[in-house]
């Protein structure tokens, strides 16, 4: 089992920045990818960014956030830390952001955090 805890959400004006953090603990040894997803009211959940644990050049981004968001990771002895730096925020970035992890044996992300709210006002 893996536990994911997000932090760093909040309210910001358009053009502002936020940095989300996610700490993964538990059976982190068998996680191959981590990512950030978001879901706005009435919309489907979408993948914002993801990164492979063992590859330094693997970040992928949704087209809507390319050039504005940056995902990074920090591998510690007993935890995995994933960050999402969000710059030039837009009102359409308003959503609940979720941290997720994927086991190496899984096809999809199968561990999820509780979510953190990001609100961008115009």
Coordinates of C-alpha atoms in Angstrom, one line a residue:
X1 CA 0.0 0.0 0.0
X2 CA 1.0 3.6 -0.7
X3 CA -0.2 6.6 1.0
X4 CA -0.3 10.0 -0.8
X5 CA -0.7 13.3 0.9
X6 CA -0.9 16.5 -1.1
X7 CA -0.4 20.1 0.1
X8 CA 0.1 23.5 -1.3
X9 CA -3.3 24.3 -2.8
X10 CA -5.0 27.6 -2.3
X11 CA -6.4 30.7 -3.9
X12 CA -4.5 33.0 -6.3
X13 CA -5.2 35.6 -8.8
X14 CA -4.7 35.0 -12.5
X15 CA -1.1 35.2 -13.5
X16 CA 0.0 34.0 -10.1
X17 CA 1.9 30.9 -9.0
X18 CA 1.5 27.9 -6.7
X19 CA 3.5 24.9 -5.8
X20 CA 1.9 21.6 -5.0
X21 CA 3.6 19.0 -3.0
X22 CA 2.9 15.3 -2.6
X23 CA 4.5 12.9 -0.2
X24 CA 4.2 9.2 -1.0
X25 CA 5.0 6.7 1.8
X26 CA 4.6 3.0 2.3
X27 CA 5.5 0.6 -0.5
X28 CA 7.1 3.2 -2.6
X29 CA 9.8 0.8 -3.8
X30 CA 7.5 -0.7 -6.4
X31 CA 6.2 2.6 -7.8
X32 CA 7.2 3.4 -11.4
X33 CA 5.4 6.7 -12.1
X34 CA 3.8 9.5 -10.2
X35 CA 1.5 12.2 -11.6
X36 CA -0.8 15.1 -11.0
X37 CA -4.4 15.0 -12.1
X38 CA -7.2 17.6 -11.8
X39 CA -10.9 17.6 -11.9
X40 CA -13.1 20.7 -12.1
X41 CA -16.8 20.6 -11.3
X42 CA -18.8 19.1 -14.1
X43 CA -15.7 18.0 -16.0
X44 CA -13.8 14.7 -16.3
X45 CA -10.6 14.2 -14.5
X46 CA -7.6 14.9 -16.6
X47 CA -3.9 14.1 -16.3
X48 CA -1.9 17.3 -15.8
X49 CA 1.6 16.0 -15.6
X50 CA 3.4 12.8 -14.9
X51 CA 6.9 11.6 -14.4
X52 CA 8.7 8.2 -14.2
X53 CA 10.5 7.5 -11.0
X54 CA 13.6 6.0 -12.6
X55 CA 14.0 8.3 -15.6
X56 CA 15.3 11.8 -15.4
X57 CA 14.0 12.9 -18.7
X58 CA 10.4 11.6 -18.8
X59 CA 8.0 14.3 -17.7
X60 CA 4.8 14.6 -19.8
X61 CA 2.3 17.4 -19.7
X62 CA -1.2 18.1 -20.9
X63 CA -1.2 20.6 -23.7
X64 CA -3.1 23.0 -21.7
X65 CA -0.3 23.4 -19.1
X66 CA 2.8 23.0 -21.2
X67 CA 5.2 25.9 -20.6
X68 CA 3.4 26.9 -17.4
X69 CA 3.6 23.9 -15.1
X70 CA 6.6 21.8 -14.2
X71 CA 6.7 18.5 -12.4
X72 CA 9.7 17.3 -10.4
X73 CA 10.5 14.6 -8.0
X74 CA 12.7 13.9 -5.0
X75 CA 13.5 10.4 -4.0
X76 CA 14.2 10.0 -0.3
X77 CA 15.0 6.9 1.7
X78 CA 11.5 6.1 2.7
X79 CA 9.4 8.5 0.7
X80 CA 8.8 9.8 -2.8
X81 CA 8.1 13.5 -3.1
X82 CA 6.6 14.9 -6.2
X83 CA 6.0 18.6 -6.8
X84 CA 4.0 20.6 -9.3
X85 CA 5.1 24.1 -9.9
X86 CA 2.3 26.1 -11.5
X87 CA 3.0 29.5 -13.1
X88 CA 0.9 31.9 -15.1
X89 CA -2.2 30.4 -13.6
X90 CA -5.5 30.9 -15.4
X91 CA -9.1 30.8 -14.1
X92 CA -9.5 27.6 -16.1
X93 CA -6.8 25.9 -14.0
X94 CA -9.3 26.0 -11.1
X95 CA -9.9 22.4 -9.9
X96 CA -9.2 19.9 -7.3
X97 CA -5.7 18.5 -7.9
X98 CA -4.8 14.9 -7.1
X99 CA -1.5 13.2 -6.7
X100 CA -1.4 9.7 -8.0
X101 CA 1.1 6.8 -8.2
X102 CA 1.4 3.8 -10.4
X103 CA 2.8 0.5 -9.4
X104 CA 5.3 -1.0 -11.9
X105 CA 2.9 -3.9 -12.4
X106 CA -0.1 -1.7 -13.1
X107 CA -1.3 -0.2 -16.3
X108 CA -2.9 2.8 -14.8
X109 CA -2.4 5.0 -11.8
X110 CA -3.8 3.0 -8.9
X111 CA -3.0 5.1 -5.7
X112 CA -4.6 8.5 -5.1
X113 CA -4.3 11.3 -2.7
X114 CA -7.2 13.1 -1.1
X115 CA -6.9 16.1 -3.4
X116 CA -6.1 19.8 -2.8
X117 CA -8.1 22.7 -4.1
X118 CA -6.7 25.3 -6.4
X119 CA -8.8 28.3 -7.2
X120 CA -7.7 31.0 -9.7
X121 CA -9.6 34.2 -9.8
X122 CA -9.7 36.6 -12.7

